[in-house]
Short mmCIF file of C-alpha atoms in Angstrom, two decimals:
data_model
loop_
_atom_site.label_atom_id
_atom_site.label_comp_id
_atom_site.label_asym_id
_atom_site.label_seq_id
_atom_site.Cartn_x
_atom_site.Cartn_y
_atom_site.Cartn_z
CA MET Q 103 4.04 52.95 -5.45
CA SER Q 104 0.54 51.92 -6.53
CA GLU Q 105 -1.48 49.58 -4.30
CA LEU Q 106 -1.61 47.05 -7.17
CA THR Q 107 2.15 47.05 -7.78
CA PRO Q 108 3.68 43.62 -6.95
CA ILE Q 109 6.11 43.66 -4.04
CA THR Q 110 9.25 41.57 -3.99
CA PRO Q 111 10.55 40.93 -0.44
CA ASP Q 112 14.14 41.94 0.05
CA SER Q 113 16.03 39.50 2.18
CA THR Q 114 14.35 38.34 5.33
CA SER Q 115 11.05 36.65 6.04
CA ALA Q 116 10.21 39.44 8.51
CA GLU Q 117 10.52 42.02 5.77
CA ALA Q 118 8.39 39.86 3.53
CA LEU Q 119 5.67 39.71 6.16
CA ASP Q 120 5.89 43.49 6.63
CA SER Q 121 5.47 44.06 2.90
CA VAL Q 122 2.32 41.93 2.77
CA GLY Q 123 0.98 43.56 5.89
CA ASN Q 124 1.49 47.02 4.42
CA ASN Q 125 -0.29 46.06 1.19
CA PRO Q 126 -3.46 44.20 2.23
CA SER Q 127 -5.10 44.87 -1.13
CA GLU Q 128 -2.51 42.71 -2.91
CA SER Q 129 -3.14 39.83 -0.53
CA ALA Q 130 -6.88 40.22 -1.07
CA ILE Q 131 -6.44 40.13 -4.84
CA VAL Q 132 -4.41 36.91 -4.65
CA SER Q 133 -6.94 35.39 -2.27
CA GLY Q 134 -9.84 36.49 -4.49
CA ASP Q 135 -8.16 34.99 -7.54
CA ARG Q 136 -7.72 31.67 -5.77
CA THR Q 137 -11.33 31.72 -4.61
CA ALA Q 138 -12.57 32.41 -8.13
CA LYS Q 139 -10.48 29.55 -9.52
CA THR Q 140 -11.79 27.19 -6.86
CA ARG Q 141 -15.36 28.21 -7.68
CA GLN Q 142 -14.68 27.59 -11.35
CA LEU Q 143 -13.26 24.14 -10.65
CA LEU Q 144 -16.25 23.14 -8.51
CA GLY Q 145 -18.80 24.61 -10.90
CA MET Q 146 -20.02 27.35 -8.55
CA LYS Q 147 -21.42 30.81 -9.16
CA GLY Q 148 -18.93 33.69 -9.11
CA ALA Q 149 -16.07 31.93 -10.89
CA SER Q 150 -13.50 33.28 -13.35
CA PRO Q 151 -12.25 32.10 -16.75
CA GLY Q 152 -8.66 31.35 -17.71
CA GLU Q 153 -8.15 27.66 -16.93
CA THR Q 154 -6.03 25.94 -19.58
CA SER Q 155 -5.72 22.35 -18.32
CA ILE Q 156 -8.14 20.23 -20.35
CA TRP Q 157 -8.69 17.85 -17.44
CA LYS Q 158 -9.58 20.67 -15.07
CA ILE Q 159 -11.91 22.06 -17.72
CA ARG Q 160 -13.59 18.67 -18.06
CA LEU Q 161 -13.99 18.56 -14.28
CA GLN Q 162 -15.48 22.06 -14.30
CA LEU Q 163 -18.11 20.90 -16.79
CA MET Q 164 -19.11 18.09 -14.42
CA LYS Q 165 -19.71 20.61 -11.56
CA PRO Q 166 -18.41 18.54 -8.60
CA ILE Q 167 -20.30 20.72 -6.11
CA THR Q 168 -23.56 19.25 -7.46
CA TRP Q 169 -22.51 15.64 -6.79
CA ILE Q 170 -22.91 15.92 -3.04
CA PRO Q 171 -26.74 15.69 -2.73
CA LEU Q 172 -26.90 12.63 -4.97
CA ILE Q 173 -24.06 10.89 -3.16
CA TRP Q 174 -25.93 11.61 0.07
CA GLY Q 175 -29.13 10.25 -1.49
CA VAL Q 176 -27.38 6.90 -1.97
CA VAL Q 177 -26.53 6.85 1.75
CA CYS Q 178 -30.17 7.58 2.64
CA GLY Q 179 -31.34 4.77 0.37
CA ALA Q 180 -28.92 2.31 1.93
CA ALA Q 181 -30.23 3.35 5.36
CA SER Q 182 -33.87 2.97 4.33
CA SER Q 183 -33.25 -0.59 3.12
CA GLY Q 184 -32.66 -1.64 6.73
CA ASN Q 185 -30.08 -4.15 5.52
CA TYR Q 186 -26.86 -2.15 5.45
CA THR Q 187 -24.09 -3.46 7.70
CA TRP Q 188 -20.54 -2.21 8.06
CA THR Q 189 -18.63 -4.83 6.10
CA LEU Q 190 -15.84 -4.22 3.59
CA GLU Q 191 -17.99 -5.49 0.73
CA ASN Q 192 -20.86 -3.17 1.62
CA VAL Q 193 -18.52 -0.18 1.92
CA LEU Q 194 -17.16 -0.96 -1.54
CA LYS Q 195 -20.70 -1.31 -2.91
CA VAL Q 196 -21.71 2.06 -1.49
CA ALA Q 197 -18.52 3.68 -2.81
CA ALA Q 198 -19.19 2.32 -6.31
CA CYS Q 199 -22.81 3.47 -6.10
CA MET Q 200 -21.71 6.95 -5.01
CA PHE Q 201 -19.33 7.09 -7.98
CA LEU Q 202 -22.24 6.14 -10.23
CA ALA Q 203 -24.58 8.79 -8.76
CA GLY Q 204 -22.00 11.57 -8.51
CA PRO Q 205 -19.18 11.80 -11.08
CA LEU Q 206 -20.83 9.62 -13.73
CA MET Q 207 -24.58 10.31 -13.84
CA THR Q 208 -24.58 13.79 -12.29
CA GLY Q 209 -21.50 14.68 -14.33
CA TYR Q 210 -23.31 13.52 -17.47
CA THR Q 211 -26.38 15.56 -16.52
CA GLN Q 212 -24.42 18.74 -15.84
CA ILE Q 213 -22.45 18.61 -19.09
CA LEU Q 214 -25.61 17.87 -21.07
CA ASN Q 215 -27.28 20.86 -19.42
CA ASP Q 216 -24.31 23.13 -20.14
CA TYR Q 217 -24.27 21.99 -23.77
CA TYR Q 218 -27.93 22.92 -24.34
CA ASP Q 219 -27.69 26.03 -22.13
CA ARG Q 220 -24.64 27.52 -23.80
CA GLU Q 221 -26.59 30.54 -25.07
CA ILE Q 222 -28.06 31.23 -21.62
CA ASP Q 223 -24.69 30.73 -19.94
CA ALA Q 224 -23.16 33.24 -22.34
CA ILE Q 225 -25.41 35.78 -20.58
CA ASN Q 226 -25.52 34.49 -16.99
CA GLU Q 227 -22.18 32.69 -16.56
CA PRO Q 228 -19.82 33.60 -19.44
CA TYR Q 229 -16.89 32.16 -17.51
CA ARG Q 230 -18.25 28.60 -17.92
CA PRO Q 231 -16.03 26.37 -20.13
CA ILE Q 232 -18.34 26.25 -23.17
CA PRO Q 233 -19.31 29.94 -23.58
CA SER Q 234 -15.76 31.02 -22.74
CA GLY Q 235 -14.42 28.82 -25.56
CA ALA Q 236 -12.17 26.82 -23.24
CA ILE Q 237 -13.36 23.53 -24.77
CA SER Q 238 -14.77 22.61 -28.17
CA LEU Q 239 -18.30 21.28 -28.67
CA THR Q 240 -16.88 18.06 -30.14
CA GLN Q 241 -14.93 17.43 -26.93
CA VAL Q 242 -18.04 18.20 -24.87
CA ILE Q 243 -20.18 15.72 -26.83
CA THR Q 244 -17.51 13.03 -26.46
CA GLN Q 245 -17.41 13.53 -22.70
CA ILE Q 246 -21.20 13.27 -22.50
CA TRP Q 247 -21.19 9.89 -24.23
CA VAL Q 248 -18.25 8.55 -22.21
CA LEU Q 249 -19.95 9.39 -18.90
CA LEU Q 250 -23.32 8.01 -20.03
CA ILE Q 251 -21.93 4.68 -21.24
CA ALA Q 252 -19.70 4.32 -18.18
CA GLY Q 253 -22.65 5.10 -15.89
CA ILE Q 254 -24.99 2.53 -17.43
CA GLY Q 255 -22.17 -0.01 -17.49
CA LEU Q 256 -21.39 0.49 -13.79
CA ALA Q 257 -25.11 0.32 -12.97
CA PHE Q 258 -25.31 -3.09 -14.64
CA LEU Q 259 -22.25 -4.32 -12.73
CA LEU Q 260 -23.90 -3.19 -9.46
CA ASP Q 261 -27.01 -5.18 -10.40
CA VAL Q 262 -24.85 -8.26 -10.94
CA TRP Q 263 -23.02 -7.62 -7.65
CA ALA Q 264 -26.32 -7.31 -5.78
CA GLY Q 265 -27.67 -10.48 -7.40
CA HIS Q 266 -30.69 -8.83 -8.99
CA GLN Q 267 -32.79 -10.93 -11.34
CA PHE Q 268 -34.17 -7.73 -12.84
CA PRO Q 269 -31.53 -5.01 -13.46
CA THR Q 270 -33.18 -2.45 -11.18
CA ILE Q 271 -30.18 -0.14 -10.85
CA THR Q 272 -29.58 -0.20 -14.61
CA ALA Q 273 -33.23 0.73 -15.17
CA ILE Q 274 -32.92 3.64 -12.72
CA ALA Q 275 -29.77 4.85 -14.50
CA ILE Q 276 -31.51 4.73 -17.89
CA ILE Q 277 -34.58 6.53 -16.54
CA GLY Q 278 -32.37 9.16 -14.92
CA SER Q 279 -30.36 9.73 -18.10
CA PHE Q 280 -33.60 10.11 -20.08
CA ILE Q 281 -34.99 12.64 -17.58
CA ALA Q 282 -31.72 14.55 -17.79
CA TYR Q 283 -32.03 14.67 -21.56
CA ILE Q 284 -35.64 15.88 -21.72
CA TYR Q 285 -34.90 18.37 -18.92
CA SER Q 286 -32.19 20.09 -20.95
CA ALA Q 287 -32.80 19.31 -24.62
CA PRO Q 288 -35.47 20.50 -27.04
CA PRO Q 289 -38.19 19.91 -27.99
CA LEU Q 290 -39.44 19.06 -24.47
CA LYS Q 291 -36.79 20.96 -22.47
CA LEU Q 292 -38.64 20.61 -19.17
CA LYS Q 293 -36.65 23.42 -17.60
CA GLN Q 294 -38.58 25.85 -19.81
CA ASN Q 295 -41.52 25.20 -17.47
CA GLY Q 296 -40.79 26.28 -13.91
CA TRP Q 297 -42.97 23.61 -12.29
CA LEU Q 298 -42.05 20.60 -14.43
CA GLY Q 299 -38.39 21.48 -14.61
CA SER Q 300 -38.00 22.12 -10.90
CA TYR Q 301 -39.80 18.91 -9.95
CA ALA Q 302 -37.77 16.86 -12.43
CA LEU Q 303 -34.61 18.29 -10.88
CA GLY Q 304 -35.86 17.68 -7.32
CA ALA Q 305 -36.80 14.07 -8.10
CA SER Q 306 -33.42 13.49 -9.74
CA TYR Q 307 -31.70 14.70 -6.57
CA ILE Q 308 -33.82 12.66 -4.15
CA THR Q 309 -35.84 9.81 -5.67
CA LEU Q 310 -33.27 8.43 -8.13
CA PRO Q 311 -30.17 8.15 -5.87
CA TRP Q 312 -32.32 7.10 -2.89
CA SER Q 313 -33.96 4.31 -4.92
CA THR Q 314 -30.55 3.22 -6.20
CA GLY Q 315 -29.08 2.96 -2.71
CA HIS Q 316 -32.16 1.12 -1.43
CA ALA Q 317 -32.15 -1.33 -4.35
CA LEU Q 318 -28.47 -2.10 -3.78
CA PHE Q 319 -29.17 -3.53 -0.32
CA GLY Q 320 -32.87 -4.36 -0.31
CA ASP Q 321 -35.98 -4.83 -2.39
CA LEU Q 322 -37.10 -1.56 -3.88
CA ASN Q 323 -40.84 -1.24 -3.34
CA SER Q 324 -43.58 1.15 -4.39
CA THR Q 325 -43.89 2.68 -0.91
CA VAL Q 326 -40.28 3.87 -0.94
CA VAL Q 327 -40.57 5.17 -4.51
CA ILE Q 328 -43.81 7.06 -3.85
CA LEU Q 329 -42.57 8.47 -0.54
CA THR Q 330 -39.32 9.73 -2.07
CA MET Q 331 -41.24 11.22 -5.00
CA PHE Q 332 -43.36 13.06 -2.46
CA TYR Q 333 -40.20 14.11 -0.61
CA SER Q 334 -38.96 15.43 -3.96
CA LEU Q 335 -41.55 18.19 -3.68
CA ALA Q 336 -39.28 19.62 -0.99
CA GLY Q 337 -36.48 19.14 -3.51
CA LEU Q 338 -38.57 21.19 -5.94
CA GLY Q 339 -38.04 24.12 -3.59
CA ILE Q 340 -34.29 23.56 -3.62
CA ALA Q 341 -34.36 23.43 -7.41
CA ILE Q 342 -36.15 26.79 -7.51
CA VAL Q 343 -33.27 28.32 -5.52
CA ASN Q 344 -30.99 27.53 -8.46
CA ASP Q 345 -33.23 29.52 -10.83
CA PHE Q 346 -32.57 32.87 -9.20
CA LYS Q 347 -29.00 33.07 -10.47
CA SER Q 348 -30.24 32.65 -14.07
CA VAL Q 349 -33.24 34.95 -13.99
CA GLU Q 350 -31.73 37.57 -16.31
CA GLY Q 351 -30.83 35.09 -19.05
CA ASP Q 352 -34.11 33.20 -18.62
CA ARG Q 353 -36.08 36.39 -19.20
CA GLN Q 354 -34.10 37.27 -22.31
CA LEU Q 355 -34.52 33.81 -23.83
CA GLY Q 356 -38.14 33.28 -22.79
CA LEU Q 357 -37.65 30.46 -20.28
CA ASN Q 358 -40.50 30.31 -17.78
CA SER Q 359 -38.63 29.63 -14.57
CA LEU Q 360 -40.65 30.41 -11.45
CA PRO Q 361 -38.77 33.67 -10.71
CA VAL Q 362 -39.62 34.78 -14.26
CA MET Q 363 -43.24 33.62 -14.04
CA PHE Q 364 -44.09 34.99 -10.59
CA GLY Q 365 -41.42 37.56 -9.86
CA ILE Q 366 -38.54 37.35 -7.40
CA THR Q 367 -40.48 37.84 -4.16
CA THR Q 368 -43.37 35.48 -4.89
CA ALA Q 369 -41.04 32.80 -6.26
CA ALA Q 370 -38.93 33.05 -3.11
CA TRP Q 371 -42.01 32.40 -0.96
CA ILE Q 372 -43.09 29.47 -3.17
CA CYS Q 373 -39.58 28.09 -2.76
CA VAL Q 374 -39.42 28.22 1.04
CA LEU Q 375 -43.01 27.02 1.53
CA THR Q 376 -42.48 23.91 -0.59
CA ILE Q 377 -39.25 23.14 1.27
CA ASP Q 378 -40.86 23.51 4.70
CA ILE Q 379 -44.37 22.14 4.14
CA PHE Q 380 -43.37 18.90 2.45
CA GLN Q 381 -40.68 18.15 5.01
CA GLY Q 382 -43.36 18.72 7.65
CA LEU Q 383 -45.71 16.29 5.90
CA ILE Q 384 -42.94 13.68 5.82
CA ALA Q 385 -42.55 14.18 9.58
CA ALA Q 386 -46.30 13.60 9.94
CA TYR Q 387 -45.94 10.36 7.97
CA LEU Q 388 -43.24 9.20 10.37
CA VAL Q 389 -45.65 9.84 13.24
CA SER Q 390 -48.28 7.75 11.43
CA ILE Q 391 -45.92 4.75 11.35
CA ASN Q 392 -45.02 5.24 15.03
CA GLU Q 393 -41.50 6.55 14.42
CA TYR Q 394 -41.96 9.38 16.91
CA LEU Q 395 -38.32 10.01 17.75
CA TYR Q 396 -37.28 10.29 14.12
CA ALA Q 397 -40.26 12.58 13.44
CA ALA Q 398 -39.22 14.87 16.31
CA ILE Q 399 -35.63 15.02 15.06
CA LEU Q 400 -36.85 15.90 11.57
CA VAL Q 401 -38.97 18.74 12.94
CA LEU Q 402 -35.97 20.06 14.88
CA LEU Q 403 -33.99 20.07 11.63
CA ILE Q 404 -36.71 22.01 9.80
CA ILE Q 405 -36.68 24.88 12.32
CA PRO Q 406 -33.16 26.20 11.55
CA GLN Q 407 -33.97 26.04 7.83
CA MET Q 408 -36.92 28.37 8.45
CA VAL Q 409 -34.73 30.74 10.45
CA LEU Q 410 -32.08 30.86 7.71
CA GLN Q 411 -34.74 31.39 5.07
CA ASN Q 412 -35.80 34.53 6.93
CA ILE Q 413 -32.27 35.75 7.58
CA TYR Q 414 -30.90 35.23 4.08
CA PHE Q 415 -33.14 33.99 1.33
CA LEU Q 416 -36.39 35.91 1.71
CA ARG Q 417 -34.55 39.21 2.16
CA ASP Q 418 -32.59 38.96 -1.10
CA PRO Q 419 -32.88 35.62 -2.95
CA VAL Q 420 -30.73 36.75 -5.88
CA ALA Q 421 -27.78 37.92 -3.77
CA ASN Q 422 -28.07 35.30 -1.03
CA ASP Q 423 -28.98 32.11 -2.93
CA VAL Q 424 -25.55 30.50 -2.50
CA LYS Q 425 -25.19 31.67 1.11
CA TYR Q 426 -28.63 30.30 1.94
CA GLN Q 427 -27.96 26.92 0.36
CA ALA Q 428 -24.60 26.59 2.09
CA SER Q 429 -26.12 27.32 5.51
CA ALA Q 430 -29.54 25.64 5.27
CA GLN Q 431 -29.07 22.59 3.08
CA PRO Q 432 -27.00 20.67 5.63
CA PHE Q 433 -30.12 20.56 7.82
CA LEU Q 434 -32.25 19.36 4.90
CA VAL Q 435 -29.87 16.58 3.93
CA LEU Q 436 -29.49 15.47 7.55
CA GLY Q 437 -33.29 15.29 7.62
CA MET Q 438 -33.18 12.98 4.60
CA LEU Q 439 -30.89 10.60 6.49
CA VAL Q 440 -33.21 10.72 9.50
CA VAL Q 441 -36.11 9.69 7.25
CA GLY Q 442 -34.01 6.93 5.70
CA LEU Q 443 -33.10 5.55 9.14
CA ALA Q 444 -36.76 5.75 10.18
CA LEU Q 445 -37.92 3.75 7.17
CA GLY Q 446 -35.22 1.17 7.74
CA HIS Q 447 -36.17 0.91 11.42
CA ALA Q 448 -39.86 0.54 10.53
CA GLY Q 449 -39.13 -2.09 7.87
CA ILE Q 450 -40.93 -0.13 5.15
#
């Protein structure tokens, strides 16, 4: 019997267990298939095609794995306002704001990017819904508009709920949707330039959700906006990590991502230095406003990131990009919350 031949257990559960134990390759294949399908559903690298449910395909396009940093950014913004309290109304406000930042606006951004990147994805990620032919372009365009309109509509309702005279959250949503468009779509297509594209992505992951969460519970001011835009330079490094998986397609289609412009090794060093240096400068800012404890905690969260950069990313950024992000980014996002709490404590 071949190793790949399916085995049907005879009569007892013990025999069934024995048959699986004697054919570990079959179990590994089933497990690998499930893992690939999960990756496809979440929008991760290393997925597989074959999904037929239109709703799962629509979810794949929205890449749920990418919602997490923006949802977290809302939490950091609420913390930095200094006004968040644990009431039912505030919990509902935050939940609605997270839905805005994650499924709606990030979902819109990801589908828009997939639509304009369908030629690149046909090279780098042919299992994605659009290049694999799992969904038509008409359906994709419809989903883009539905998410955009729903996002701006929810942003306006949050402004009303917060009692804003000026619709701050709506303005942020419109700005964010515009940045998403010029990031992905010609003629500007910011992602064609490694620096502009990476910073636009970093700012979208930090400044926009952070400002939204802050505005929901407090008065959004220039200090918070400027500081989070500066913090987004660390996010630029995170954005560069995402470019390594697409380097082959970027080269073929002439997109100047940093790995294409500088080579794999140099781009990897640019990536880790921007992540570490700008977090360190934020820690120095916290010292300058006398938030010493928060500054110390932030520094302690930077150290394991540096260790993981050396263990995984710098040794092979193409093979270890996902592993590095999974292990190091929790420390970065915890650092964001520390900064948010520090700003709220300082009354910035």
